[in-house]
Short mmCIF file of C-alpha atoms and ligand atoms in Angstrom, two decimals:
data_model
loop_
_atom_site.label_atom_id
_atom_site.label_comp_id
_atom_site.label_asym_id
_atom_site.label_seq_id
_atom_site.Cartn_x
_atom_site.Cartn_y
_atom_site.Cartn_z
CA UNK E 1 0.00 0.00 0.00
CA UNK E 2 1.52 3.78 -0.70
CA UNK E 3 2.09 6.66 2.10
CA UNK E 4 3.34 4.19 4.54
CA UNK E 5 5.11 7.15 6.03
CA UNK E 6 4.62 7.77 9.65
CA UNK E 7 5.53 11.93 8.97
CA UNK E 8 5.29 14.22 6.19
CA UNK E 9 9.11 15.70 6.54
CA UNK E 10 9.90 15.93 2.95
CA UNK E 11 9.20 14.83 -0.83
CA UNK E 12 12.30 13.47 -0.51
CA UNK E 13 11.11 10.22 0.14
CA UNK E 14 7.78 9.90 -1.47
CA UNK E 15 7.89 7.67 -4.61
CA UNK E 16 5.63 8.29 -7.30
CA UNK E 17 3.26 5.77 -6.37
CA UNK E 18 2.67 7.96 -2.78
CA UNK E 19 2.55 10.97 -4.54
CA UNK E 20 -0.34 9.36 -6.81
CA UNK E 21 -1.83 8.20 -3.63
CA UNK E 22 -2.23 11.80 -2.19
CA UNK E 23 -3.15 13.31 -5.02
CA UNK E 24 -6.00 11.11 -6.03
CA UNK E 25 -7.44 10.98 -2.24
CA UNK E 26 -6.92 15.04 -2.35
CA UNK E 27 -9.01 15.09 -6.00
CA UNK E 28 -11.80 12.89 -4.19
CA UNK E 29 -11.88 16.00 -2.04
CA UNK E 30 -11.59 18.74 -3.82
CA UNK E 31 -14.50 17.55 -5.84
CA UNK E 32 -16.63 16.84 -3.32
CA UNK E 33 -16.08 20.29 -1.68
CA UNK E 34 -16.73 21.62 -5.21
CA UNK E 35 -20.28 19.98 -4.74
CA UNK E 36 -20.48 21.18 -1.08
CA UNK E 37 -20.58 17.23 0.18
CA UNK E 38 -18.99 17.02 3.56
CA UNK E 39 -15.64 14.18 3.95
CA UNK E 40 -17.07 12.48 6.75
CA UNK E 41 -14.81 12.82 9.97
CA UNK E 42 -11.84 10.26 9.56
CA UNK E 43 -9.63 12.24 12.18
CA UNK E 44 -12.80 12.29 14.97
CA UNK E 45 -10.86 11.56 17.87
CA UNK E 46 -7.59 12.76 17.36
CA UNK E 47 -6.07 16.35 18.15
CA UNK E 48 -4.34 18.53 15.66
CA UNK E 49 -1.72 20.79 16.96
CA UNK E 50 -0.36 23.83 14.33
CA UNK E 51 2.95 25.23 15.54
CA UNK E 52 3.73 28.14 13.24
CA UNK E 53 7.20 29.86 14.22
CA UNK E 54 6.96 31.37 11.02
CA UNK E 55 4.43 34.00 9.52
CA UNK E 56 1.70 32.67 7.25
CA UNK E 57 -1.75 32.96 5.77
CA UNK E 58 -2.47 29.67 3.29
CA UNK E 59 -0.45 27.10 4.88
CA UNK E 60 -1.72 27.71 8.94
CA UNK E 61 -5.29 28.52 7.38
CA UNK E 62 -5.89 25.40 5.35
CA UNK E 63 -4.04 23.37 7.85
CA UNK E 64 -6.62 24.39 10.20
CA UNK E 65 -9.78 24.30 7.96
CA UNK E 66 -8.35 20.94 6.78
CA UNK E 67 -8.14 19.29 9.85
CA UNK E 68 -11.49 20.69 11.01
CA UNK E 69 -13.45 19.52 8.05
CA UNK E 70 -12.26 16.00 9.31
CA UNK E 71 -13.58 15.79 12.68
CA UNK E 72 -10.24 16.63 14.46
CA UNK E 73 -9.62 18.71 17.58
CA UNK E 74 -7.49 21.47 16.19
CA UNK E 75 -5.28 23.47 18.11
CA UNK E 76 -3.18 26.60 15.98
CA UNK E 77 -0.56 28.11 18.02
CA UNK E 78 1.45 30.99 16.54
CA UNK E 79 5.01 32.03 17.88
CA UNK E 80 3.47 35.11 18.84
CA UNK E 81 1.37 33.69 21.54
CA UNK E 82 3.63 31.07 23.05
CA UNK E 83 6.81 30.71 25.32
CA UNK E 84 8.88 30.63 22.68
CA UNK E 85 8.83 34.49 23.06
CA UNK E 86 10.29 33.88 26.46
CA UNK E 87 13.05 32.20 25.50
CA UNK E 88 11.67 28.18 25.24
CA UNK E 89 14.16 25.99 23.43
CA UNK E 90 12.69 24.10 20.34
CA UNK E 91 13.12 20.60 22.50
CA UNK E 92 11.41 22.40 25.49
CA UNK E 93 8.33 23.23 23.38
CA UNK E 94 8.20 19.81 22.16
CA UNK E 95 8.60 18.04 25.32
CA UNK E 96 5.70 20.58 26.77
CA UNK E 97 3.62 19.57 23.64
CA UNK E 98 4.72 15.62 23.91
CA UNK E 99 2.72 16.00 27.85
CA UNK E 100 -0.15 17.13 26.07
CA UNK E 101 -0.28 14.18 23.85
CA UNK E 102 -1.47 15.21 20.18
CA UNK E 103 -1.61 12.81 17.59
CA UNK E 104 -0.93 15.71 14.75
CA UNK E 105 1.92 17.87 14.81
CA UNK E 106 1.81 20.53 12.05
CA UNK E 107 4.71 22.65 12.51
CA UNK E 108 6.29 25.84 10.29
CA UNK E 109 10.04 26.82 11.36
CA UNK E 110 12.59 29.39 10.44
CA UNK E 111 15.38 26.59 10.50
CA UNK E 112 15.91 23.75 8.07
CA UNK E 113 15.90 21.16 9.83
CA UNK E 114 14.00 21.79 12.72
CA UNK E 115 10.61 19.52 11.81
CA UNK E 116 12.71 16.58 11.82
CA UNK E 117 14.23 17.16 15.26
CA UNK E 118 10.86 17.47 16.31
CA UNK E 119 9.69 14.24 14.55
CA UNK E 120 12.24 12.36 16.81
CA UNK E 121 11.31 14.21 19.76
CA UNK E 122 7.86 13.65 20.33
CA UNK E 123 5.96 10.61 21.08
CA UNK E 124 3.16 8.34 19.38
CA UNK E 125 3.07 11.74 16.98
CA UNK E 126 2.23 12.09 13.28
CA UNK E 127 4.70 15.70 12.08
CA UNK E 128 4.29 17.70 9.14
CA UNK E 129 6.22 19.97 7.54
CA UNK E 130 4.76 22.74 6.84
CA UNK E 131 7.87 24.96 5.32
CA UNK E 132 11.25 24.69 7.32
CA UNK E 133 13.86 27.56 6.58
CA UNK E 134 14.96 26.82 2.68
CA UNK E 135 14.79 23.12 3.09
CA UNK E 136 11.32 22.19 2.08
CA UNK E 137 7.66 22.90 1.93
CA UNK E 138 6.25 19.26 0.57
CA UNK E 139 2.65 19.72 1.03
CA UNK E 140 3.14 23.16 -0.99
CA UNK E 141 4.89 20.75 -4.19
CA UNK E 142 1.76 17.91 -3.48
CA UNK E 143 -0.72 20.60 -3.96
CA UNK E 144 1.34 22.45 -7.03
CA UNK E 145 1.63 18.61 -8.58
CA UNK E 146 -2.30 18.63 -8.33
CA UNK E 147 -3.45 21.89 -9.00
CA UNK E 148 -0.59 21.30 -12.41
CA UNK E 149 -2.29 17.77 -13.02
CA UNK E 150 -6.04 19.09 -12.76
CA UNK E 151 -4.97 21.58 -15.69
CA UNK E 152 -2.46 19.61 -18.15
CA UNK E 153 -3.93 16.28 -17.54
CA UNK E 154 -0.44 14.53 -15.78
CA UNK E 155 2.69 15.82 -14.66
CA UNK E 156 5.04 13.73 -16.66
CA UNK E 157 6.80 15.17 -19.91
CA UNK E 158 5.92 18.53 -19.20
CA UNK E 159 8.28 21.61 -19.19
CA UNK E 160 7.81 23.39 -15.97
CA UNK E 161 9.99 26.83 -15.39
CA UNK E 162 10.80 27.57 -11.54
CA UNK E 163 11.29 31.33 -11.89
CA UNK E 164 13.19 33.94 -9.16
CA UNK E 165 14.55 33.39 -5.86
CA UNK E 166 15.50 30.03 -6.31
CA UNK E 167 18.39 30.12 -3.37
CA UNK E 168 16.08 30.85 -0.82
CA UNK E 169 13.16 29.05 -1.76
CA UNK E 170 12.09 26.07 0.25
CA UNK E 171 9.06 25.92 -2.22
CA UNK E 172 11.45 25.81 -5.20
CA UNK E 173 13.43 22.97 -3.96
CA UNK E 174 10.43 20.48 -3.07
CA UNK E 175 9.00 21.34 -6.49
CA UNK E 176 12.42 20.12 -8.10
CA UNK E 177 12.15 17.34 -6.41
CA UNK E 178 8.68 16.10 -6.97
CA UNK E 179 8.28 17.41 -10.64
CA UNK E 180 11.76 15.40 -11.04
CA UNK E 181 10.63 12.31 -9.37
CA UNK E 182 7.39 12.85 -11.70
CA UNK E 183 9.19 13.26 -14.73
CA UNK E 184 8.82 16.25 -15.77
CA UNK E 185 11.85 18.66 -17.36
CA UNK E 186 12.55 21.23 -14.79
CA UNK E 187 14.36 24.25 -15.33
CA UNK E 188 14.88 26.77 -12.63
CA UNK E 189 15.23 30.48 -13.68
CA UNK E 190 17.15 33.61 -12.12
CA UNK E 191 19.72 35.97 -11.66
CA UNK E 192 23.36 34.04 -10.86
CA UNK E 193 22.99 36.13 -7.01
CA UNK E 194 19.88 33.65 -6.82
CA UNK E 195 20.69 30.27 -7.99
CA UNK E 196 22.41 27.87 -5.62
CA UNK E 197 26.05 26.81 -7.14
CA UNK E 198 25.81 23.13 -8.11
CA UNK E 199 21.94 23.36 -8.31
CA UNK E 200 22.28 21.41 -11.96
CA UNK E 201 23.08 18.08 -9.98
CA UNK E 202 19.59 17.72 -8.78
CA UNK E 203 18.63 17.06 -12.06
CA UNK E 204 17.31 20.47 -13.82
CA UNK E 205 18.45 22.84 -16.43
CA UNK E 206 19.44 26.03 -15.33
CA UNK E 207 18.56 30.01 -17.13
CA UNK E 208 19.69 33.42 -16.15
CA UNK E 209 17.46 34.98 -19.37
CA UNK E 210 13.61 34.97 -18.27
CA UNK E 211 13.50 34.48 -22.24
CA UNK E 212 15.08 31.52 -23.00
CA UNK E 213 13.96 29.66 -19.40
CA UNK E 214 10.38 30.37 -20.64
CA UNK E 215 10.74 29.12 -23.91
CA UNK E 216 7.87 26.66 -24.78
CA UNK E 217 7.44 26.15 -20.92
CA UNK E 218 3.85 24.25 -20.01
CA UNK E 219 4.14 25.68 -16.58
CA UNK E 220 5.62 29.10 -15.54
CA UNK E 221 6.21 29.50 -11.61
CA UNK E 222 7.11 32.44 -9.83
CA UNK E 223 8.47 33.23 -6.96
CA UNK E 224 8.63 35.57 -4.68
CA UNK E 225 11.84 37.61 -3.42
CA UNK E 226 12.89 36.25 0.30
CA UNK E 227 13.92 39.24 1.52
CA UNK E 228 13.98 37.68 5.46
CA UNK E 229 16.19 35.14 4.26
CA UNK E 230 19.08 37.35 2.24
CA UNK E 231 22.16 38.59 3.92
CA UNK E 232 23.04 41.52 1.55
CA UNK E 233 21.73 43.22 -1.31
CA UNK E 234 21.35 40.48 -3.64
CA UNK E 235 19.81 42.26 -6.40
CA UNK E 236 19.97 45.56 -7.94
CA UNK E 237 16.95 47.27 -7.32
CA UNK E 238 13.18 46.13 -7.22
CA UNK E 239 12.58 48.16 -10.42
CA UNK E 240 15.82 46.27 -12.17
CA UNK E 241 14.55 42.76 -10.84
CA UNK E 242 10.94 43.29 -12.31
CA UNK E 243 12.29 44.43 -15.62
CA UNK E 244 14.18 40.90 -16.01
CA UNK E 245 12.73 38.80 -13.73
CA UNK E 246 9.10 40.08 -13.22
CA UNK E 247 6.63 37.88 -15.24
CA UNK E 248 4.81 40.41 -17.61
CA UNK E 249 2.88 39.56 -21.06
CA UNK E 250 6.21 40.03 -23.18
CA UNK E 251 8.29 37.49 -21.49
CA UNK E 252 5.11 35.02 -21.04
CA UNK E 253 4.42 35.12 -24.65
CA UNK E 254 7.42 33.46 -24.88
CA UNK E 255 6.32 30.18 -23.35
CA UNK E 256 3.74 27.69 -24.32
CA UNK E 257 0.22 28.98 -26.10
CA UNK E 258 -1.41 27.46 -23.23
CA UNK E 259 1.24 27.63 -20.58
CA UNK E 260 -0.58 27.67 -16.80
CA UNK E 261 1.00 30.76 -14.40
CA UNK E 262 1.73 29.64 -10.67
CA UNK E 263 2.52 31.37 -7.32
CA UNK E 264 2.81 29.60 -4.22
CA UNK E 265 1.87 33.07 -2.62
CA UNK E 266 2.28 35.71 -0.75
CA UNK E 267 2.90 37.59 -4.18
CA UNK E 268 4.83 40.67 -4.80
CA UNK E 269 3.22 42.22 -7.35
CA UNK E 270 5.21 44.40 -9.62
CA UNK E 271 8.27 42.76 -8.53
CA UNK E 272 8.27 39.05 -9.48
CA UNK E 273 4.45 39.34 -11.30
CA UNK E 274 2.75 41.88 -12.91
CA UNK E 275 -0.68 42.11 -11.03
CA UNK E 276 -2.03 41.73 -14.69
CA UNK E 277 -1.08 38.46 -14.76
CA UNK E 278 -1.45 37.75 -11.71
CA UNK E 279 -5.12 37.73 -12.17
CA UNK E 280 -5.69 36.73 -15.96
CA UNK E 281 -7.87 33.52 -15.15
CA UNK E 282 -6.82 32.55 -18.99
CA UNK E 283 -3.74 31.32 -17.62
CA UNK E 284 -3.03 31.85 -14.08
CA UNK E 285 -4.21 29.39 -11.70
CA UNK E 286 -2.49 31.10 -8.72
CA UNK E 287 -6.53 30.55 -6.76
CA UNK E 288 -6.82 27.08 -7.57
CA UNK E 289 -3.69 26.61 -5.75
CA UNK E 290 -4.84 27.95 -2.76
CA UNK E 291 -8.06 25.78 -3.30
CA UNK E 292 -6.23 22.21 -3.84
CA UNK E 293 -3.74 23.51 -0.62
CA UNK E 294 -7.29 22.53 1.93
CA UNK E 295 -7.69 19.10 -0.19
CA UNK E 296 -3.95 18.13 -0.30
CA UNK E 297 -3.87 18.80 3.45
CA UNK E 298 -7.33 17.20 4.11
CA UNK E 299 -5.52 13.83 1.79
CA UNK E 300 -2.10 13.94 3.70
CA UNK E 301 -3.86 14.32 7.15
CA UNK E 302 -6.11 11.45 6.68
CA UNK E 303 -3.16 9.13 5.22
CA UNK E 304 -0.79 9.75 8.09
CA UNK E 305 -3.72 9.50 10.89
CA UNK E 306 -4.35 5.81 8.86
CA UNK E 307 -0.56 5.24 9.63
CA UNK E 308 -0.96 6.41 13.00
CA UNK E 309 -3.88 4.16 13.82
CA UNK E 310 -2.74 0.62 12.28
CA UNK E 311 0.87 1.99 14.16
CA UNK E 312 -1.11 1.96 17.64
CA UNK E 313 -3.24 -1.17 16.79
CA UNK E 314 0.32 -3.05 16.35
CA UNK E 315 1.97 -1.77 19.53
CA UNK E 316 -1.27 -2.78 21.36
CA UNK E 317 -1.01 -5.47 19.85
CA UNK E 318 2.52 -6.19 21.04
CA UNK E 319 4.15 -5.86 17.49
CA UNK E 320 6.67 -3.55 17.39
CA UNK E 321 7.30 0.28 18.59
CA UNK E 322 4.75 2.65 17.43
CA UNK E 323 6.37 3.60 13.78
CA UNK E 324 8.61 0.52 13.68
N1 LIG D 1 2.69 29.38 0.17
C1 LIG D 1 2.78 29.60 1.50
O1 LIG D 1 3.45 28.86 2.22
O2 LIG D 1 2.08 30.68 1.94
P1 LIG D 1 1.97 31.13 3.47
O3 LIG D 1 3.34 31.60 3.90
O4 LIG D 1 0.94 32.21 3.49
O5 LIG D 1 1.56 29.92 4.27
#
């Protein structure tokens, strides 16, 4: 059976038959919701705890609507709000959390890394990733894989273009990866300032000209400028970036006829979009995104609490550690 995982960490990991698995159980929902049918309640019983160090809107939103439209107990804490402000250590606020026993652990961190020292911190625990530092952001690439498969039909043999602040981008890299793993060709697009050295070894093509990165692209993502993660001016000017980086109508005219425009959000308009585009429902599908976001997390919620469940049957049943 796929998504035998006991965490979401990564889309490291996932093969394509997992990523299939989410996707399709994410579709069921999305449709569905499109009909206004309810999901049932598969996570009735269990508690959802969101830990956002981190700003956001999408992720701790959908997260939170996701887990609610599932029966769950849902708990959203915000950095703002907790003893973290007072100086609480990572492990400390883990331990604290372990005491409280939830059985989802949706957690947003400055620091790569930090979601999978949690993972091995706290007990009898399902943890997902829900964007650490520059490392990843897999439930953002599961729910960019379907919003890209509801349009073109599959994600295999399709030219996708990554476009901007590639270095900093934990959304970038868990799109390479998944769109990779997927076959599709990936290119990743940006000044040199903003491309990681060596990035080519993870199995894309790599453009400093908007115009020849777009060329004949199926898929045209954008990205926004990390300012909270860049040490240094890393670009000339906002008004320099947009004129070779910013998506406008000349340099999307350059990819495919049909082409699909992405943003994993928040945007900057006028500096990696113009607003224009932005909102031209002929080829942006920057909503639908934030629509499949509440089904992928709804589809990766329900597979881990499975895991969780038939994980706790087993130790019960005096057959190995929880997870083992
Ligand atoms: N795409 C994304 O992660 O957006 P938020 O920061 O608003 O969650």
């Amino acid at each position: 059976m796929p998504f035998r995982q006991p965490h979401l960490l990564g889309v490291e990991h996932l093969r394509p038959e997992d990523v299939a698995a989410v996707l399709d159980l994410a579709q069921g929902h999305a449709e569905r919701a499109r009909k206004g049918h309810g999901p049932g309640d598969p996570l009735r019983g269990l508690t959802q705890v969101n830990l956002f160090f981190e700003p956001s809107t999408r992720t701790q939103a959908s997260f939170e609507l996701a887990g609610r439209r599932l029966g769950a107990d849902v708990m959203t804490m915000g950095v703002a709000g907790s003893s973290v402000r007072k100086g609480e250590t990572l492990i400390d606020t883990a331990l604290t959390l372990n005491a409280m026993r939830p059985d989802l652990l949706v957690v947003r961190h400055p620091e790569a890394g930090a979601v999978h020292l949690l993972s091995q911190k706290v007990r009898s625990c399902a943890v997902l990733n829900a964007g650490d530092g520059r490392h990843e952001h897999p439930t953002q690439a599961l729910l960019d894989a379907l919003t890209i498969r509801r349009a073109k039909g599959r994600l295999h043999r399709l030219t996708v273009a990554i476009c901007g602040d590639i270095a900093h981008s934990r959304v970038a890299r868990s799109n390479l990866l998944l769109l990779h793993r997927m076959e599709s060709r990936v290119r990743l697009v940006g000044p040199r300032t903003l491309l990681p050295a060596g990035i080519e070894s993870l199995g894309c093509e790599v453009f400093e000209s908007m115009e020849e990165g777009l060329s004949g692209a199926d898929v045209v993502m954008m990205l926004r400028l990390q300012r909270e993660r860049m040490e240094g001016a890393l670009i000339p000017s906002e008004r320099e970036y947009f004129h070779r980086y910013g998506l406008d109508a000349a340099k999307l005219a350059r990819a495919a006829p049909d082409c699909i425009v992405m943003h994993p959000g928040p945007m900057n308009r006028g500096v990696e979009i113009d607003g224009a585009i932005a909102d031209d429902i002929r080829h942006s599908v920057i909503q639908t995104q934030v629509e499949m976001g509440v089904a992928v997390r709804m589809a990766v919620l329900e597979l881990l609490a499975r895991n969780l469940r038939e994980a706790r049957g087993r130790e019960a049943l005096g057959m190995g550690d929880l997870f083992g």
